[in-house]
Amino acid sequence: MTSLAPPAASDRPARVVLLMGVAGAGKSTVGVALARALGWDFVDADDHHSADALGKIGRGEGLTDADRAPWLARLGALVRRRLGDGPPTVLACSALRAPYREVLGAGRPGVVLAWLDVPPDVLADRLTDREGHVAGADLLPSQLATLEAPAGALRLDGTAPVAESVRVLQRHVESQT
């Protein structure tokens, strides 16, 4: 089910979409499609992890706040640059906890927060079936334990067809510009 939270009042048009969710939610798939539809850049937060963090993720170990801090700082700086100088960007990032989302700019004018919400059994199936990605099914329990449902986010049914999610997101973003 998709639910629309009232858009935050802003005198600044949307410039960054923070597309969040646990591993396997479809952030990259939906994010790439949304970026294409909007004509925006796409950034996958996983590309900004340190080698040590990627090693832990690959072993199915959940990251600690200390592991995440430098990664979040890099991504927060990226969001600030994109808000200032552009280009407009869709950022796919787990952003599992409220403090992480704050570092990433959620709640700032120009940032749209959207959450791909997917039932745990569907996530487990997706992670078991997916190939070529560092995050596997072993990581899911720690991701679900860390996830804090985001207040004020556009909540999307992560089991819906990608095109439907993109349409909803595109309308929402365009309503903020």
JSON list of C-alpha atoms in Angstrom, two decimals:
[
{"chain": "A", "resi": 1, "resn": "MET", "atom": "CA", "xyz": [0.00, 0.00, 0.00]},
{"chain": "A", "resi": 2, "resn": "THR", "atom": "CA", "xyz": [1.27, 3.44, -0.88]},
{"chain": "A", "resi": 3, "resn": "SER", "atom": "CA", "xyz": [0.52, 6.30, 1.45]},
{"chain": "A", "resi": 4, "resn": "LEU", "atom": "CA", "xyz": [1.21, 9.94, 0.83]},
{"chain": "A", "resi": 5, "resn": "ALA", "atom": "CA", "xyz": [2.30, 12.03, 3.75]},
{"chain": "A", "resi": 6, "resn": "PRO", "atom": "CA", "xyz": [1.49, 15.70, 3.33]},
{"chain": "A", "resi": 7, "resn": "PRO", "atom": "CA", "xyz": [4.42, 17.39, 1.64]},
{"chain": "A", "resi": 8, "resn": "ALA", "atom": "CA", "xyz": [6.54, 19.53, 3.89]},
{"chain": "A", "resi": 9, "resn": "ALA", "atom": "CA", "xyz": [6.09, 23.21, 3.26]},
{"chain": "A", "resi": 10, "resn": "SER", "atom": "CA", "xyz": [9.14, 24.43, 1.41]},
{"chain": "A", "resi": 11, "resn": "ASP", "atom": "CA", "xyz": [10.15, 27.35, -0.69]},
{"chain": "A", "resi": 12, "resn": "ARG", "atom": "CA", "xyz": [12.84, 25.17, -2.23]},
{"chain": "A", "resi": 13, "resn": "PRO", "atom": "CA", "xyz": [11.99, 22.72, -5.00]},
{"chain": "A", "resi": 14, "resn": "ALA", "atom": "CA", "xyz": [12.84, 19.06, -4.66]},
{"chain": "A", "resi": 15, "resn": "ARG", "atom": "CA", "xyz": [16.47, 18.44, -5.65]},
{"chain": "A", "resi": 16, "resn": "VAL", "atom": "CA", "xyz": [17.24, 15.16, -3.89]},
{"chain": "A", "resi": 17, "resn": "VAL", "atom": "CA", "xyz": [15.11, 12.06, -3.44]},
{"chain": "A", "resi": 18, "resn": "LEU", "atom": "CA", "xyz": [16.35, 9.90, -0.58]},
{"chain": "A", "resi": 19, "resn": "LEU", "atom": "CA", "xyz": [14.98, 6.45, -1.43]},
{"chain": "A", "resi": 20, "resn": "MET", "atom": "CA", "xyz": [15.37, 4.27, 1.65]},
{"chain": "A", "resi": 21, "resn": "GLY", "atom": "CA", "xyz": [14.70, 0.72, 2.75]},
{"chain": "A", "resi": 22, "resn": "VAL", "atom": "CA", "xyz": [16.42, -2.44, 3.93]},
{"chain": "A", "resi": 23, "resn": "ALA", "atom": "CA", "xyz": [18.54, -4.66, 1.71]},
{"chain": "A", "resi": 24, "resn": "GLY", "atom": "CA", "xyz": [16.42, -6.19, -1.03]},
{"chain": "A", "resi": 25, "resn": "ALA", "atom": "CA", "xyz": [13.71, -3.52, -0.94]},
{"chain": "A", "resi": 26, "resn": "GLY", "atom": "CA", "xyz": [14.41, -2.47, -4.53]},
{"chain": "A", "resi": 27, "resn": "LYS", "atom": "CA", "xyz": [16.09, 0.87, -3.88]},
{"chain": "A", "resi": 28, "resn": "SER", "atom": "CA", "xyz": [18.50, 0.62, -6.80]},
{"chain": "A", "resi": 29, "resn": "THR", "atom": "CA", "xyz": [15.95, -0.74, -9.25]},
{"chain": "A", "resi": 30, "resn": "VAL", "atom": "CA", "xyz": [13.31, 1.88, -8.42]},
{"chain": "A", "resi": 31, "resn": "GLY", "atom": "CA", "xyz": [15.94, 4.60, -7.99]},
{"chain": "A", "resi": 32, "resn": "VAL", "atom": "CA", "xyz": [17.49, 4.10, -11.42]},
{"chain": "A", "resi": 33, "resn": "ALA", "atom": "CA", "xyz": [14.04, 4.06, -13.05]},
{"chain": "A", "resi": 34, "resn": "LEU", "atom": "CA", "xyz": [12.99, 7.21, -11.16]},
{"chain": "A", "resi": 35, "resn": "ALA", "atom": "CA", "xyz": [16.19, 9.03, -12.07]},
{"chain": "A", "resi": 36, "resn": "ARG", "atom": "CA", "xyz": [15.61, 8.19, -15.73]},
{"chain": "A", "resi": 37, "resn": "ALA", "atom": "CA", "xyz": [12.00, 9.37, -15.57]},
{"chain": "A", "resi": 38, "resn": "LEU", "atom": "CA", "xyz": [13.00, 12.66, -13.94]},
{"chain": "A", "resi": 39, "resn": "GLY", "atom": "CA", "xyz": [16.17, 13.17, -15.96]},
{"chain": "A", "resi": 40, "resn": "TRP", "atom": "CA", "xyz": [18.17, 13.27, -12.71]},
{"chain": "A", "resi": 41, "resn": "ASP", "atom": "CA", "xyz": [21.41, 11.64, -11.56]},
{"chain": "A", "resi": 42, "resn": "PHE", "atom": "CA", "xyz": [21.32, 8.37, -9.63]},
{"chain": "A", "resi": 43, "resn": "VAL", "atom": "CA", "xyz": [23.69, 7.58, -6.74]},
{"chain": "A", "resi": 44, "resn": "ASP", "atom": "CA", "xyz": [23.84, 4.22, -4.98]},
{"chain": "A", "resi": 45, "resn": "ALA", "atom": "CA", "xyz": [25.00, 4.70, -1.39]},
{"chain": "A", "resi": 46, "resn": "ASP", "atom": "CA", "xyz": [26.60, 1.24, -1.43]},
{"chain": "A", "resi": 47, "resn": "ASP", "atom": "CA", "xyz": [29.23, 2.64, -3.81]},
{"chain": "A", "resi": 48, "resn": "HIS", "atom": "CA", "xyz": [30.42, 4.93, -1.00]},
{"chain": "A", "resi": 49, "resn": "HIS", "atom": "CA", "xyz": [31.11, 2.26, 1.65]},
{"chain": "A", "resi": 50, "resn": "SER", "atom": "CA", "xyz": [34.67, 1.61, 2.77]},
{"chain": "A", "resi": 51, "resn": "ALA", "atom": "CA", "xyz": [36.33, -1.67, 1.83]},
{"chain": "A", "resi": 52, "resn": "ASP", "atom": "CA", "xyz": [36.13, -2.76, 5.49]},
{"chain": "A", "resi": 53, "resn": "ALA", "atom": "CA", "xyz": [32.38, -2.08, 5.62]},
{"chain": "A", "resi": 54, "resn": "LEU", "atom": "CA", "xyz": [31.81, -3.93, 2.35]},
{"chain": "A", "resi": 55, "resn": "GLY", "atom": "CA", "xyz": [33.72, -6.89, 3.77]},
{"chain": "A", "resi": 56, "resn": "LYS", "atom": "CA", "xyz": [31.46, -6.99, 6.83]},
{"chain": "A", "resi": 57, "resn": "ILE", "atom": "CA", "xyz": [28.34, -6.70, 4.69]},
{"chain": "A", "resi": 58, "resn": "GLY", "atom": "CA", "xyz": [29.59, -9.48, 2.43]},
{"chain": "A", "resi": 59, "resn": "ARG", "atom": "CA", "xyz": [30.02, -11.72, 5.46]},
{"chain": "A", "resi": 60, "resn": "GLY", "atom": "CA", "xyz": [26.44, -10.97, 6.56]},
{"chain": "A", "resi": 61, "resn": "GLU", "atom": "CA", "xyz": [27.56, -8.87, 9.52]},
{"chain": "A", "resi": 62, "resn": "GLY", "atom": "CA", "xyz": [25.48, -5.83, 10.35]},
{"chain": "A", "resi": 63, "resn": "LEU", "atom": "CA", "xyz": [27.33, -2.53, 10.44]},
{"chain": "A", "resi": 64, "resn": "THR", "atom": "CA", "xyz": [27.66, -0.61, 13.68]},
{"chain": "A", "resi": 65, "resn": "ASP", "atom": "CA", "xyz": [27.03, 3.10, 14.06]},
{"chain": "A", "resi": 66, "resn": "ALA", "atom": "CA", "xyz": [30.83, 3.54, 14.11]},
{"chain": "A", "resi": 67, "resn": "ASP", "atom": "CA", "xyz": [31.08, 1.68, 10.79]},
{"chain": "A", "resi": 68, "resn": "ARG", "atom": "CA", "xyz": [28.35, 3.81, 9.28]},
{"chain": "A", "resi": 69, "resn": "ALA", "atom": "CA", "xyz": [29.49, 7.24, 10.56]},
{"chain": "A", "resi": 70, "resn": "PRO", "atom": "CA", "xyz": [32.12, 8.04, 7.89]},
{"chain": "A", "resi": 71, "resn": "TRP", "atom": "CA", "xyz": [29.87, 6.64, 5.15]},
{"chain": "A", "resi": 72, "resn": "LEU", "atom": "CA", "xyz": [26.96, 8.77, 6.31]},
{"chain": "A", "resi": 73, "resn": "ALA", "atom": "CA", "xyz": [29.20, 11.83, 6.52]},
{"chain": "A", "resi": 74, "resn": "ARG", "atom": "CA", "xyz": [30.30, 11.30, 2.90]},
{"chain": "A", "resi": 75, "resn": "LEU", "atom": "CA", "xyz": [26.71, 10.89, 1.77]},
{"chain": "A", "resi": 76, "resn": "GLY", "atom": "CA", "xyz": [25.51, 13.88, 3.79]},
{"chain": "A", "resi": 77, "resn": "ALA", "atom": "CA", "xyz": [28.16, 16.03, 2.10]},
{"chain": "A", "resi": 78, "resn": "LEU", "atom": "CA", "xyz": [27.04, 14.69, -1.28]},
{"chain": "A", "resi": 79, "resn": "VAL", "atom": "CA", "xyz": [23.42, 15.62, -0.53]},
{"chain": "A", "resi": 80, "resn": "ARG", "atom": "CA", "xyz": [24.44, 19.13, 0.56]},
{"chain": "A", "resi": 81, "resn": "ARG", "atom": "CA", "xyz": [26.42, 19.61, -2.67]},
{"chain": "A", "resi": 82, "resn": "ARG", "atom": "CA", "xyz": [23.53, 18.34, -4.77]},
{"chain": "A", "resi": 83, "resn": "LEU", "atom": "CA", "xyz": [21.11, 20.65, -2.97]},
{"chain": "A", "resi": 84, "resn": "GLY", "atom": "CA", "xyz": [23.41, 23.58, -3.63]},
{"chain": "A", "resi": 85, "resn": "ASP", "atom": "CA", "xyz": [25.01, 23.06, -7.01]},
{"chain": "A", "resi": 86, "resn": "GLY", "atom": "CA", "xyz": [23.10, 20.08, -8.35]},
{"chain": "A", "resi": 87, "resn": "PRO", "atom": "CA", "xyz": [22.53, 18.12, -10.33]},
{"chain": "A", "resi": 88, "resn": "PRO", "atom": "CA", "xyz": [19.22, 16.89, -8.91]},
{"chain": "A", "resi": 89, "resn": "THR", "atom": "CA", "xyz": [19.79, 13.39, -7.59]},
{"chain": "A", "resi": 90, "resn": "VAL", "atom": "CA", "xyz": [18.04, 10.20, -6.55]},
{"chain": "A", "resi": 91, "resn": "LEU", "atom": "CA", "xyz": [20.05, 8.64, -3.70]},
{"chain": "A", "resi": 92, "resn": "ALA", "atom": "CA", "xyz": [19.35, 4.98, -2.92]},
{"chain": "A", "resi": 93, "resn": "CYS", "atom": "CA", "xyz": [20.41, 4.42, 0.68]},
{"chain": "A", "resi": 94, "resn": "SER", "atom": "CA", "xyz": [19.27, 2.12, 3.46]},
{"chain": "A", "resi": 95, "resn": "ALA", "atom": "CA", "xyz": [18.99, 5.08, 5.89]},
{"chain": "A", "resi": 96, "resn": "LEU", "atom": "CA", "xyz": [17.63, 2.68, 8.48]},
{"chain": "A", "resi": 97, "resn": "ARG", "atom": "CA", "xyz": [17.49, 4.96, 11.54]},
{"chain": "A", "resi": 98, "resn": "ALA", "atom": "CA", "xyz": [16.24, 8.48, 12.13]},
{"chain": "A", "resi": 99, "resn": "PRO", "atom": "CA", "xyz": [19.69, 9.85, 13.07]},
{"chain": "A", "resi": 100, "resn": "TYR", "atom": "CA", "xyz": [21.12, 8.49, 9.81]},
{"chain": "A", "resi": 101, "resn": "ARG", "atom": "CA", "xyz": [18.35, 10.18, 7.84]},
{"chain": "A", "resi": 102, "resn": "GLU", "atom": "CA", "xyz": [19.07, 13.46, 9.64]},
{"chain": "A", "resi": 103, "resn": "VAL", "atom": "CA", "xyz": [22.72, 13.30, 8.57]},
{"chain": "A", "resi": 104, "resn": "LEU", "atom": "CA", "xyz": [21.51, 12.66, 5.01]},
{"chain": "A", "resi": 105, "resn": "GLY", "atom": "CA", "xyz": [19.29, 15.73, 5.02]},
{"chain": "A", "resi": 106, "resn": "ALA", "atom": "CA", "xyz": [15.83, 14.25, 5.50]},
{"chain": "A", "resi": 107, "resn": "GLY", "atom": "CA", "xyz": [13.54, 17.05, 6.57]},
{"chain": "A", "resi": 108, "resn": "ARG", "atom": "CA", "xyz": [15.60, 19.73, 4.83]},
{"chain": "A", "resi": 109, "resn": "PRO", "atom": "CA", "xyz": [13.97, 21.82, 2.14]},
{"chain": "A", "resi": 110, "resn": "GLY", "atom": "CA", "xyz": [14.61, 20.22, -1.22]},
{"chain": "A", "resi": 111, "resn": "VAL", "atom": "CA", "xyz": [14.92, 16.65, 0.10]},
{"chain": "A", "resi": 112, "resn": "VAL", "atom": "CA", "xyz": [12.10, 14.16, -0.48]},
{"chain": "A", "resi": 113, "resn": "LEU", "atom": "CA", "xyz": [12.18, 11.03, 1.71]},
{"chain": "A", "resi": 114, "resn": "ALA", "atom": "CA", "xyz": [10.57, 7.88, 0.29]},
{"chain": "A", "resi": 115, "resn": "TRP", "atom": "CA", "xyz": [10.50, 4.45, 1.95]},
{"chain": "A", "resi": 116, "resn": "LEU", "atom": "CA", "xyz": [10.21, 1.18, 0.05]},
{"chain": "A", "resi": 117, "resn": "ASP", "atom": "CA", "xyz": [8.42, -1.02, 2.59]},
{"chain": "A", "resi": 118, "resn": "VAL", "atom": "CA", "xyz": [8.57, -4.76, 1.86]},
{"chain": "A", "resi": 119, "resn": "PRO", "atom": "CA", "xyz": [7.41, -7.71, 3.97]},
{"chain": "A", "resi": 120, "resn": "PRO", "atom": "CA", "xyz": [10.29, -9.71, 5.52]},
{"chain": "A", "resi": 121, "resn": "ASP", "atom": "CA", "xyz": [9.42, -12.94, 3.69]},
{"chain": "A", "resi": 122, "resn": "VAL", "atom": "CA", "xyz": [9.57, -11.17, 0.31]},
{"chain": "A", "resi": 123, "resn": "LEU", "atom": "CA", "xyz": [12.88, -9.56, 1.28]},
{"chain": "A", "resi": 124, "resn": "ALA", "atom": "CA", "xyz": [14.31, -12.95, 2.26]},
{"chain": "A", "resi": 125, "resn": "ASP", "atom": "CA", "xyz": [13.27, -14.44, -1.09]},
{"chain": "A", "resi": 126, "resn": "ARG", "atom": "CA", "xyz": [14.74, -11.53, -3.02]},
{"chain": "A", "resi": 127, "resn": "LEU", "atom": "CA", "xyz": [18.04, -11.65, -1.14]},
{"chain": "A", "resi": 128, "resn": "THR", "atom": "CA", "xyz": [18.32, -15.40, -1.54]},
{"chain": "A", "resi": 129, "resn": "ASP", "atom": "CA", "xyz": [17.69, -15.18, -5.29]},
{"chain": "A", "resi": 130, "resn": "ARG", "atom": "CA", "xyz": [19.84, -12.16, -6.07]},
{"chain": "A", "resi": 131, "resn": "GLU", "atom": "CA", "xyz": [23.29, -12.50, -7.52]},
{"chain": "A", "resi": 132, "resn": "GLY", "atom": "CA", "xyz": [26.17, -10.09, -7.81]},
{"chain": "A", "resi": 133, "resn": "HIS", "atom": "CA", "xyz": [25.34, -7.92, -4.82]},
{"chain": "A", "resi": 134, "resn": "VAL", "atom": "CA", "xyz": [27.36, -7.65, -1.63]},
{"chain": "A", "resi": 135, "resn": "ALA", "atom": "CA", "xyz": [24.32, -7.77, 0.68]},
{"chain": "A", "resi": 136, "resn": "GLY", "atom": "CA", "xyz": [22.87, -11.25, 1.00]},
{"chain": "A", "resi": 137, "resn": "ALA", "atom": "CA", "xyz": [20.13, -12.92, 3.01]},
{"chain": "A", "resi": 138, "resn": "ASP", "atom": "CA", "xyz": [22.40, -13.25, 6.08]},
{"chain": "A", "resi": 139, "resn": "LEU", "atom": "CA", "xyz": [22.29, -9.47, 6.48]},
{"chain": "A", "resi": 140, "resn": "LEU", "atom": "CA", "xyz": [18.49, -9.23, 6.62]},
{"chain": "A", "resi": 141, "resn": "PRO", "atom": "CA", "xyz": [17.96, -9.89, 10.37]},
{"chain": "A", "resi": 142, "resn": "SER", "atom": "CA", "xyz": [20.30, -7.07, 11.39]},
{"chain": "A", "resi": 143, "resn": "GLN", "atom": "CA", "xyz": [18.75, -4.72, 8.81]},
{"chain": "A", "resi": 144, "resn": "LEU", "atom": "CA", "xyz": [15.24, -5.40, 10.11]},
{"chain": "A", "resi": 145, "resn": "ALA", "atom": "CA", "xyz": [16.38, -5.04, 13.73]},
{"chain": "A", "resi": 146, "resn": "THR", "atom": "CA", "xyz": [17.95, -1.66, 12.94]},
{"chain": "A", "resi": 147, "resn": "LEU", "atom": "CA", "xyz": [15.11, -0.25, 10.82]},
{"chain": "A", "resi": 148, "resn": "GLU", "atom": "CA", "xyz": [13.10, 2.57, 12.37]},
{"chain": "A", "resi": 149, "resn": "ALA", "atom": "CA", "xyz": [9.97, 3.36, 10.37]},
{"chain": "A", "resi": 150, "resn": "PRO", "atom": "CA", "xyz": [10.46, 6.88, 9.03]},
{"chain": "A", "resi": 151, "resn": "ALA", "atom": "CA", "xyz": [8.05, 9.59, 10.10]},
{"chain": "A", "resi": 152, "resn": "GLY", "atom": "CA", "xyz": [6.88, 11.86, 7.32]},
{"chain": "A", "resi": 153, "resn": "ALA", "atom": "CA", "xyz": [8.17, 9.70, 4.47]},
{"chain": "A", "resi": 154, "resn": "LEU", "atom": "CA", "xyz": [6.29, 8.79, 1.33]},
{"chain": "A", "resi": 155, "resn": "ARG", "atom": "CA", "xyz": [5.67, 5.11, 2.05]},
{"chain": "A", "resi": 156, "resn": "LEU", "atom": "CA", "xyz": [5.65, 2.86, -1.00]},
{"chain": "A", "resi": 157, "resn": "ASP", "atom": "CA", "xyz": [4.64, -0.76, -1.33]},
{"chain": "A", "resi": 158, "resn": "GLY", "atom": "CA", "xyz": [7.95, -2.30, -2.35]},
{"chain": "A", "resi": 159, "resn": "THR", "atom": "CA", "xyz": [6.12, -5.27, -3.87]},
{"chain": "A", "resi": 160, "resn": "ALA", "atom": "CA", "xyz": [4.30, -3.07, -6.40]},
{"chain": "A", "resi": 161, "resn": "PRO", "atom": "CA", "xyz": [5.54, -2.97, -9.99]},
{"chain": "A", "resi": 162, "resn": "VAL", "atom": "CA", "xyz": [8.51, -0.65, -10.47]},
{"chain": "A", "resi": 163, "resn": "ALA", "atom": "CA", "xyz": [6.60, 1.49, -12.97]},
{"chain": "A", "resi": 164, "resn": "GLU", "atom": "CA", "xyz": [3.84, 2.11, -10.39]},
{"chain": "A", "resi": 165, "resn": "SER", "atom": "CA", "xyz": [6.33, 3.16, -7.71]},
{"chain": "A", "resi": 166, "resn": "VAL", "atom": "CA", "xyz": [8.06, 5.46, -10.19]},
{"chain": "A", "resi": 167, "resn": "ARG", "atom": "CA", "xyz": [4.74, 7.09, -11.18]},
{"chain": "A", "resi": 168, "resn": "VAL", "atom": "CA", "xyz": [3.84, 7.74, -7.55]},
{"chain": "A", "resi": 169, "resn": "LEU", "atom": "CA", "xyz": [7.29, 9.08, -6.75]},
{"chain": "A", "resi": 170, "resn": "GLN", "atom": "CA", "xyz": [7.45, 11.22, -9.86]},
{"chain": "A", "resi": 171, "resn": "ARG", "atom": "CA", "xyz": [4.09, 12.82, -9.09]},
{"chain": "A", "resi": 172, "resn": "HIS", "atom": "CA", "xyz": [5.16, 13.44, -5.52]},
{"chain": "A", "resi": 173, "resn": "VAL", "atom": "CA", "xyz": [8.48, 15.00, -6.54]},
{"chain": "A", "resi": 174, "resn": "GLU", "atom": "CA", "xyz": [6.87, 17.14, -9.22]},
{"chain": "A", "resi": 175, "resn": "SER", "atom": "CA", "xyz": [4.32, 18.41, -6.70]},
{"chain": "A", "resi": 176, "resn": "GLN", "atom": "CA", "xyz": [7.25, 19.75, -4.68]},
{"chain": "A", "resi": 177, "resn": "THR", "atom": "CA", "xyz": [8.94, 21.63, -7.51]}
]
